[in-house]
CSV table of C-alpha atoms and ligand atoms in Angstrom, one decimal:
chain,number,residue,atom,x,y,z
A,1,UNK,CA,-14.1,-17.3,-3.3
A,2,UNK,CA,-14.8,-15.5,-6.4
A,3,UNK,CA,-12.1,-12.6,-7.3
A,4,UNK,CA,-14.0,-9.3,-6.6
A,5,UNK,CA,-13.0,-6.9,-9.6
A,6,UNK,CA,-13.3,-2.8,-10.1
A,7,UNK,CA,-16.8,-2.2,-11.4
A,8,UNK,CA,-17.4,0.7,-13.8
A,9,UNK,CA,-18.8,3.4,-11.9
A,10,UNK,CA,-22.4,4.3,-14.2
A,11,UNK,CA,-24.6,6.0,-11.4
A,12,UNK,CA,-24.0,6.5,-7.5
A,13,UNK,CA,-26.4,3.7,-7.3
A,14,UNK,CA,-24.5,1.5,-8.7
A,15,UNK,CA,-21.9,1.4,-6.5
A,16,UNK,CA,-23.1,2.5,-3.3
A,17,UNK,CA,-24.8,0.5,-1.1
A,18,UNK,CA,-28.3,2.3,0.2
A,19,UNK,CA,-27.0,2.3,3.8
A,20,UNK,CA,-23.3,3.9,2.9
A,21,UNK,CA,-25.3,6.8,1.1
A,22,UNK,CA,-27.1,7.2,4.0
A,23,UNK,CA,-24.8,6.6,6.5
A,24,UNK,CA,-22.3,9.3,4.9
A,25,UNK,CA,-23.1,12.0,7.4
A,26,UNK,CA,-22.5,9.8,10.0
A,27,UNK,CA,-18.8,8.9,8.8
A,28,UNK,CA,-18.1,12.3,8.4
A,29,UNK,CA,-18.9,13.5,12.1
A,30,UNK,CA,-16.6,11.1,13.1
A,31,UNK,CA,-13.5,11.8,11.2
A,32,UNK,CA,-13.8,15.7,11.6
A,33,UNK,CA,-14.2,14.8,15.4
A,34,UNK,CA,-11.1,12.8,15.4
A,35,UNK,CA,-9.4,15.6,13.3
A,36,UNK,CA,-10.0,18.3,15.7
A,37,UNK,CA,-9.2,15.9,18.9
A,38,UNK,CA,-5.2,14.6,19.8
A,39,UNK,CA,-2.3,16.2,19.8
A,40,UNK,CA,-0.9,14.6,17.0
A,41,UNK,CA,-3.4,16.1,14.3
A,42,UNK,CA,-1.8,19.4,14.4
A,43,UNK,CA,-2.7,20.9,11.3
A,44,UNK,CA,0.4,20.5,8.7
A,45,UNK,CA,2.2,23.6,7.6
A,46,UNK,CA,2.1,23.3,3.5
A,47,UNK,CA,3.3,25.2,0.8
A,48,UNK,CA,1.4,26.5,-2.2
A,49,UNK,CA,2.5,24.3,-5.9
A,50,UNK,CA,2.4,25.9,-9.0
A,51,UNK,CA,1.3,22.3,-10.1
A,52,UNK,CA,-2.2,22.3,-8.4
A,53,UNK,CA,-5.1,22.5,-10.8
A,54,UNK,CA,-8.1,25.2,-10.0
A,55,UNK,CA,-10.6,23.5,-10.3
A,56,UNK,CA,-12.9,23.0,-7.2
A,57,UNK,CA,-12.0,20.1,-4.3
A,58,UNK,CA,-14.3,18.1,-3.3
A,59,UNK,CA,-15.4,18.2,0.1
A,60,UNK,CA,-13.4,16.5,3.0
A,61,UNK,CA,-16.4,14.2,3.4
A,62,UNK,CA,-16.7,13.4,-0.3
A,63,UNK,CA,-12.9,12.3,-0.2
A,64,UNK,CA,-13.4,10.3,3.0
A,65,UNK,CA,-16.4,9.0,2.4
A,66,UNK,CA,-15.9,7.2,-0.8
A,67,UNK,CA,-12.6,5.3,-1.0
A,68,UNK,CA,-11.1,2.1,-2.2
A,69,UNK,CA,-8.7,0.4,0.3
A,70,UNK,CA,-9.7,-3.4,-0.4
A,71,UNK,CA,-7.9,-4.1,3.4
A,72,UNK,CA,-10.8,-2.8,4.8
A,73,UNK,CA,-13.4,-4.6,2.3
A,74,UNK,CA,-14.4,-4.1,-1.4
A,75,UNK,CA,-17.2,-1.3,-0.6
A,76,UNK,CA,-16.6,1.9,-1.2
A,77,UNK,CA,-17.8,2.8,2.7
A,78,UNK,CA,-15.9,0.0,4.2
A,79,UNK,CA,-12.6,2.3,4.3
A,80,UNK,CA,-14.2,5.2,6.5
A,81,UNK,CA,-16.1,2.0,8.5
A,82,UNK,CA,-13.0,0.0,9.6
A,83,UNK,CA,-10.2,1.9,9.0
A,84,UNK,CA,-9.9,3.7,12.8
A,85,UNK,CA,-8.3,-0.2,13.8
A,86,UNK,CA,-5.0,0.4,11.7
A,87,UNK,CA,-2.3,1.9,14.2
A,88,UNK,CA,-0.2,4.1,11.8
A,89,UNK,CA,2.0,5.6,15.0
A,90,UNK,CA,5.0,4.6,15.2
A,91,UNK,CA,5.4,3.8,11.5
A,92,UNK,CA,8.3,3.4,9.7
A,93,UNK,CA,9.2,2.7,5.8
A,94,UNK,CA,11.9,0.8,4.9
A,95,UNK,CA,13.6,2.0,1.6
A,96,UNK,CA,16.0,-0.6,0.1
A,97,UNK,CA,17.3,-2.2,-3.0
A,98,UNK,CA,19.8,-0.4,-5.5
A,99,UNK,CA,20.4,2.6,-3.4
A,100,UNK,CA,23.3,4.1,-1.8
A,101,UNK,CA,21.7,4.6,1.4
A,102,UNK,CA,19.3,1.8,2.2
A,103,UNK,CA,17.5,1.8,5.9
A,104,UNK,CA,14.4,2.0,7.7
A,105,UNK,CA,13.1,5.1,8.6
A,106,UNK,CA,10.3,6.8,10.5
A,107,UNK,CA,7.6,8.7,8.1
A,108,UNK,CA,9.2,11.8,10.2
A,109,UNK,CA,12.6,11.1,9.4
A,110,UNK,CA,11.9,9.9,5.2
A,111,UNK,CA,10.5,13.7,4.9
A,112,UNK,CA,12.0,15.6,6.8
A,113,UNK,CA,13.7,18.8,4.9
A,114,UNK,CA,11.5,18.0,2.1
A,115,UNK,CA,9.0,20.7,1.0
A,116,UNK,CA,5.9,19.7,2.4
A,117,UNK,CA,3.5,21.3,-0.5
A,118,UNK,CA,-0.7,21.6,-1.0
A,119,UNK,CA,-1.1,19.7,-4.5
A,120,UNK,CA,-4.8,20.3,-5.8
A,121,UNK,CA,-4.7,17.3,-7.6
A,122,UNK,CA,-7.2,15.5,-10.5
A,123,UNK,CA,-7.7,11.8,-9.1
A,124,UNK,CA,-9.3,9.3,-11.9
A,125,UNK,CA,-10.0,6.0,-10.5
A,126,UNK,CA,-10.1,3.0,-13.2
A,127,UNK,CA,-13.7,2.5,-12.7
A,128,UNK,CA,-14.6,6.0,-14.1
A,129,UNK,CA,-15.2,8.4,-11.3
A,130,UNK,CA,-13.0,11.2,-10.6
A,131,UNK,CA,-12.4,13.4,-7.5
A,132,UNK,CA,-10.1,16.8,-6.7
A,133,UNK,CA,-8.3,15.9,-3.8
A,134,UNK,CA,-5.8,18.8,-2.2
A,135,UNK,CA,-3.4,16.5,-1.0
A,136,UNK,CA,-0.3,17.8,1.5
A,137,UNK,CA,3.0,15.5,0.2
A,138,UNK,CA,6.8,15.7,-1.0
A,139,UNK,CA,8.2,15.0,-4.0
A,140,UNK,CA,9.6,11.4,-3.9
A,141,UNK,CA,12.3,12.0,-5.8
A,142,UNK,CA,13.2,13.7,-3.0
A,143,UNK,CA,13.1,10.8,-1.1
A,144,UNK,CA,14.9,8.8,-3.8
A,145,UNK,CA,17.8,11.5,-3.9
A,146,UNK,CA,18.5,11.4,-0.6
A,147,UNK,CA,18.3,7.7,-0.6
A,148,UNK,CA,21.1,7.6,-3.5
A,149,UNK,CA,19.6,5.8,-6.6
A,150,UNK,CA,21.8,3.6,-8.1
A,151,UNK,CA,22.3,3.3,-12.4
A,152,UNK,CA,21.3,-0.1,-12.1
A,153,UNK,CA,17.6,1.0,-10.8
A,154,UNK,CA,14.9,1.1,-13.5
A,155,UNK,CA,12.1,0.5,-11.4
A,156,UNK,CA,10.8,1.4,-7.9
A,157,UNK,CA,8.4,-1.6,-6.1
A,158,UNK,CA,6.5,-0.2,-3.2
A,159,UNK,CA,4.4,-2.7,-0.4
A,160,UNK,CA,1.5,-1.9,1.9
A,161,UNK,CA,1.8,-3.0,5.2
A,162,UNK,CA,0.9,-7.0,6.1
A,163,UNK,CA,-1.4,-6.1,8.7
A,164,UNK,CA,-4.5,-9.1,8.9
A,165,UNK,CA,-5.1,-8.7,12.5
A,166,UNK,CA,-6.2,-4.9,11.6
A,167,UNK,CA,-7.0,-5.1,8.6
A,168,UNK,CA,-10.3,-7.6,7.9
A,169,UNK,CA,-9.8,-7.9,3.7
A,170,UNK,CA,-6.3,-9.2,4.3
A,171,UNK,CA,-7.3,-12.3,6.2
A,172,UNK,CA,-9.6,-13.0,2.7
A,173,UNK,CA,-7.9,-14.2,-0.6
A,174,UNK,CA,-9.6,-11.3,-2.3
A,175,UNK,CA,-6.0,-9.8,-4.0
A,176,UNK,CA,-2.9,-11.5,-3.2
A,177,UNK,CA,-1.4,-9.5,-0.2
A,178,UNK,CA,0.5,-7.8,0.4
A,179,UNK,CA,-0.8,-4.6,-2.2
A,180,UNK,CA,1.9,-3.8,-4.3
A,181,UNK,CA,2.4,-1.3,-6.9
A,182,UNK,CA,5.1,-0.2,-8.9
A,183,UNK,CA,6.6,2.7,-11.5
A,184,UNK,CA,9.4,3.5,-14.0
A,185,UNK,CA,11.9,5.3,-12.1
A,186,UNK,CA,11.6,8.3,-14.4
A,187,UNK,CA,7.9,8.0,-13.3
A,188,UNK,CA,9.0,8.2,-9.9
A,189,UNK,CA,11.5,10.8,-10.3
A,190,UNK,CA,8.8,13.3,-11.9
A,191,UNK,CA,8.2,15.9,-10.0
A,192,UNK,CA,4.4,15.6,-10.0
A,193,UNK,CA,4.8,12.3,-8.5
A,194,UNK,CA,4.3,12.4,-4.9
A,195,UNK,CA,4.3,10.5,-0.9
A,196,UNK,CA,0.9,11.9,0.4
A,197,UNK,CA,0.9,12.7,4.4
A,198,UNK,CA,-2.1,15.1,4.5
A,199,UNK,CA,-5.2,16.4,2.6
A,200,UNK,CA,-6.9,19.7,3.7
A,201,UNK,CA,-4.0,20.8,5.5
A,202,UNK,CA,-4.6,17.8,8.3
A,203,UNK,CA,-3.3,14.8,8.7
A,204,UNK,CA,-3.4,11.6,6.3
A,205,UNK,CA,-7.1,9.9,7.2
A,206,UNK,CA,-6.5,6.7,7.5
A,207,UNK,CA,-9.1,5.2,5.1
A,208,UNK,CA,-7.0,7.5,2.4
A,209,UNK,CA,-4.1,5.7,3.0
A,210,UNK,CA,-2.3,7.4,6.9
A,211,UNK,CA,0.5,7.8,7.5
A,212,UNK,CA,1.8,8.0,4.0
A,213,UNK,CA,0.7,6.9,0.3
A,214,UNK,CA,1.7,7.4,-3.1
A,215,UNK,CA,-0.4,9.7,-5.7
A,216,UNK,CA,0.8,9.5,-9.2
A,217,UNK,CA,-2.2,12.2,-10.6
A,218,UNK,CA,-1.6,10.9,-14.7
A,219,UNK,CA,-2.7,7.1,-13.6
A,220,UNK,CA,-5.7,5.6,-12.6
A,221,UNK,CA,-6.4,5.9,-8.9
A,222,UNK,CA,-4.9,1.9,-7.9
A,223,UNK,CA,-1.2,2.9,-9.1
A,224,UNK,CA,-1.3,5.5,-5.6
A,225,UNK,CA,-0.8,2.6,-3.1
A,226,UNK,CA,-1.7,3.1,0.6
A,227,UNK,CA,-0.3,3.0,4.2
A,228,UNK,CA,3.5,1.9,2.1
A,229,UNK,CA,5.9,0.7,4.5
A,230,UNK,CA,8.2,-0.6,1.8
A,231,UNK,CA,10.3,1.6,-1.0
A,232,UNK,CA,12.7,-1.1,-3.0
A,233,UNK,CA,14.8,0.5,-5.6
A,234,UNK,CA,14.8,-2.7,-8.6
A,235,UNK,CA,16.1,-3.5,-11.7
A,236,UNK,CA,13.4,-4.8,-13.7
A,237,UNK,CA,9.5,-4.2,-14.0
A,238,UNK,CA,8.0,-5.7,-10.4
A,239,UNK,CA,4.8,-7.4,-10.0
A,240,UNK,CA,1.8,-5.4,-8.9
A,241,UNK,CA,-1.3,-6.5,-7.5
A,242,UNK,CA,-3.5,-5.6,-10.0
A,243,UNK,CA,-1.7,-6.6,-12.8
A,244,UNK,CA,-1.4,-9.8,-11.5
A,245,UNK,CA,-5.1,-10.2,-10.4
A,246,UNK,CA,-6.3,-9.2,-14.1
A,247,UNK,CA,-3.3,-8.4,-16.6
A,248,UNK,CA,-5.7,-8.3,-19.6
A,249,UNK,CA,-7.8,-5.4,-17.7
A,250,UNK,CA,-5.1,-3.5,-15.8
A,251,UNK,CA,-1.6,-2.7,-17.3
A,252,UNK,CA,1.4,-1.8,-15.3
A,253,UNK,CA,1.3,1.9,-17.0
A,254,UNK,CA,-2.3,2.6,-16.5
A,255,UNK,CA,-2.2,6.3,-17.4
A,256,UNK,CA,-5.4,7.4,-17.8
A,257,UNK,CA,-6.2,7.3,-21.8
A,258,UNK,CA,-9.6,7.9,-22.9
A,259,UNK,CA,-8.7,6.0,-25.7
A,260,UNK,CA,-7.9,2.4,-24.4
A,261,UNK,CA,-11.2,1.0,-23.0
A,262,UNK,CA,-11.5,-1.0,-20.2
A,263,UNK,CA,-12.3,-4.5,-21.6
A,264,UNK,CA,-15.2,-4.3,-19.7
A,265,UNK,CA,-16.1,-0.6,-19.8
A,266,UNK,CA,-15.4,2.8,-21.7
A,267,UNK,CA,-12.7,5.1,-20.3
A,268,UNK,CA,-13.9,7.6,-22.1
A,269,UNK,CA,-16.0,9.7,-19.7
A,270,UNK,CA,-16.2,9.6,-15.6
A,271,UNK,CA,-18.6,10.7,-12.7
A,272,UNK,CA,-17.1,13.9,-11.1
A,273,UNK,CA,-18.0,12.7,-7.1
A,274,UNK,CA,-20.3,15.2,-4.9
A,275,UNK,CA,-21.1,17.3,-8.4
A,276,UNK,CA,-25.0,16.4,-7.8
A,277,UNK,CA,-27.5,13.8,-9.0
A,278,UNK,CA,-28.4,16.2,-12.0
A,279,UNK,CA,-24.4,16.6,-13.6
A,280,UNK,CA,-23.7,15.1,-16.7
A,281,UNK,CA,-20.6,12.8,-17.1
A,282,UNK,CA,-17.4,14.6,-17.8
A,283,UNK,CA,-14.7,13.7,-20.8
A,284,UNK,CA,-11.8,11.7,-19.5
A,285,UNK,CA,-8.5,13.6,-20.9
A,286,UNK,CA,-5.3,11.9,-21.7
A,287,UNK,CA,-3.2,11.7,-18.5
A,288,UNK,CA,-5.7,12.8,-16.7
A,289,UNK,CA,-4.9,16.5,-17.9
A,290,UNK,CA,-0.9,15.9,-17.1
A,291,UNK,CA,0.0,15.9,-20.7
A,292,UNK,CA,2.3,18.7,-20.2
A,293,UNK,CA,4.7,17.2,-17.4
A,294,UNK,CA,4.4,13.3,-18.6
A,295,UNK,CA,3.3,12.9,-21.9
A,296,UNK,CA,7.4,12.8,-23.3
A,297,UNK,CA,8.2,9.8,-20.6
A,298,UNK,CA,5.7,7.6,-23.5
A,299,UNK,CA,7.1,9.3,-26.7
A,300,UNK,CA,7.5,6.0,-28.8
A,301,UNK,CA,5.1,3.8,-26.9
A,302,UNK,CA,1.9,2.1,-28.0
A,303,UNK,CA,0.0,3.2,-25.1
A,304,UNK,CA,-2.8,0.2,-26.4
A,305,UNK,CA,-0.7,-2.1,-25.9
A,306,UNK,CA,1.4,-0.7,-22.9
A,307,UNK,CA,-1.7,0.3,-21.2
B,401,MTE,N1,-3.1,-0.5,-0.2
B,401,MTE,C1,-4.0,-0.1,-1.0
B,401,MTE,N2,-3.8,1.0,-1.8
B,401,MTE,C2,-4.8,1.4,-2.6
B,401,MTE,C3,-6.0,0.7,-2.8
B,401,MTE,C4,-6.2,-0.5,-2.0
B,401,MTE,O1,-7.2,-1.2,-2.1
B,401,MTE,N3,-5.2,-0.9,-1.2
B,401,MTE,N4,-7.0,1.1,-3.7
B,401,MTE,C5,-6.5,2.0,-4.8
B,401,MTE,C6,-7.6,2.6,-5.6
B,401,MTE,S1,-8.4,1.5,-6.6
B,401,MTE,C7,-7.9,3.9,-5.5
B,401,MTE,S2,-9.0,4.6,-6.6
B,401,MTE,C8,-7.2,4.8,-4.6
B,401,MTE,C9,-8.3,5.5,-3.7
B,401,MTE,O2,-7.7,6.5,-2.9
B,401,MTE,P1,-8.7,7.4,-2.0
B,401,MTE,O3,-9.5,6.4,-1.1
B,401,MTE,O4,-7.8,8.2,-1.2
B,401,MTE,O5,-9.6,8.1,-2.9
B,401,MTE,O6,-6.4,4.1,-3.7
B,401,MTE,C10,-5.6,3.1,-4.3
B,401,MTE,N5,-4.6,2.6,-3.3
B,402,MO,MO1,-9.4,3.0,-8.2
């Protein structure tokens, strides 16, 4: 089977299939519906961040609409098509490695106490569209704190869950399961860094990655890993699937740099989703617009060649 790779995203024809587009409404009915329905959606009680940007969201159905999640099939409608089958209660992430406190824990238990905050975040995916997502999440370091990091870890390795039975791209060799990802543990000790439960104030869903996924804002949109059910606390740089699909077209930094092209496309500009057929292309900026809070963690670095 040929490996199916991020295409830049040029027009919303490009990457959307006719019947998606038209379909979108349809999608959307649905996961409101299910949203408003059980018990368990109770709407989540966040907190206001001081690091949320003010620009515009998108809409709910933009950010459930059009999603990457390659366990549920390479187009971007798959996700909100297939995603209902995962079962993400009970759920539970197991966080091990050089920690003091290793264990496996329910999502409930791995944030509880934590601030549960509203983060209006910038999300640029690698193939040059961008979205504003308000995300409800913790800190991780938080997590990591509690865990007890240990001065041996460098690096923190994170796994999706190995689910084939509900999840249709898994039982294809289309990346090598399970997803991985990975970051520098100052990277994962930042404080804009975060373990995403919610957006719009309601539960996680599930094609955005329920009950809990990583969003790392300065870094194109594959670093923030889905559905994780694994946290391992490491001493040297771990694999992650992308990197090891493509290493000469995805780096294990991948911060968002306008400057480093994609060998096969410019990162210099990206598609704001929902702005309208008529909305010219936006500039890309350096970290995504993060500078600020991330840009001293590369002081030193050739980000060309540490892309
Ligand atoms: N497990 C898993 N996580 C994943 C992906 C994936 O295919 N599988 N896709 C990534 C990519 S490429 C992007 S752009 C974001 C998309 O997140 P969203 O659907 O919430 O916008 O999820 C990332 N996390
Ligand atoms: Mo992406």
């Amino acid at each position: 089977m040929m490996p199916q790779h991020f295409k830049p995203d040029l027009r919303w024809s490009d990457t959307t299939p006719k019947h998606v587009f038209l379909n979108r409404r349809r999608f959307i009915a649905a996961a409101t519906a299910a949203l408003a329905a059980g018990p368990a959606m109770a709407r989540l009680q966040t907190l206001p961040s001081a690091y949320s940007t003010d620009e515009a969201p998108n809409s709910l159905e933009d950010i459930t609409s059009y999603n990457n999640y390659y366990e549920f099939g390479t187009g971007k409608g798959d996700p909100a098509a297939a995603a209902g089958a995962l079962a993400t209660s009970p759920w539970t992430v197991t966080v091990d490695g050089l920690v003091d406190r290793p264990g496996t824990y329910s999502v409930e238990e791995l944030i509880a106490g934590l601030p549960l905050e509203e983060r209006i975040y910038r999300f640029r995916c690698v193939e040059a569209w961008s979205m504003i997502v308000p995300w409800a999440g913790v800190e991780l370091s938080g997590v990591l704190k509690r865990a007890g990091v240990r001065p041996g870890a460098k690096f923190v390795a994170f796994q999706t869950v190995m689910r084939p039975e509900e999840m249709p791209g898994q039982r294809s060799p289309i990346l090598d399961w399970p997803y991985r990802e990975g970051l520098r543990i100052d990277e994962a000790m930042n404080p804009l860094t975060i373990l995403a439960t919610g957006l719009y104030g309601e539960p996680m869903p599930n094609q955005n990655g329920a009950p809990i996924r990583l969003v790392v804002p300065w870094k194109y949109g594959f670093k923030s890993i889905k559905a994780i059910v694994r946290i391992s606390l490491v001493a040297d740089q771990p694999p992650t699937t992308w990197n090891m699909m493509a290493p000469q077209e995805y780096g294990f930094y991948s911060n968002v740099n306008p400057e480093v092209d994609h060998p096969r496309w410019s990162q210099a500009t990206e598609r704001r989703i929902g702005a309208g057929l008529f909305a010219g292309r936006q500039d890309t900026i350096k970290f995504n617009g993060y500078g600020e809070y991330v840009a001293d963690m590369y002081a030193g670095m050739d980000l060309a060649k540490f892309y």
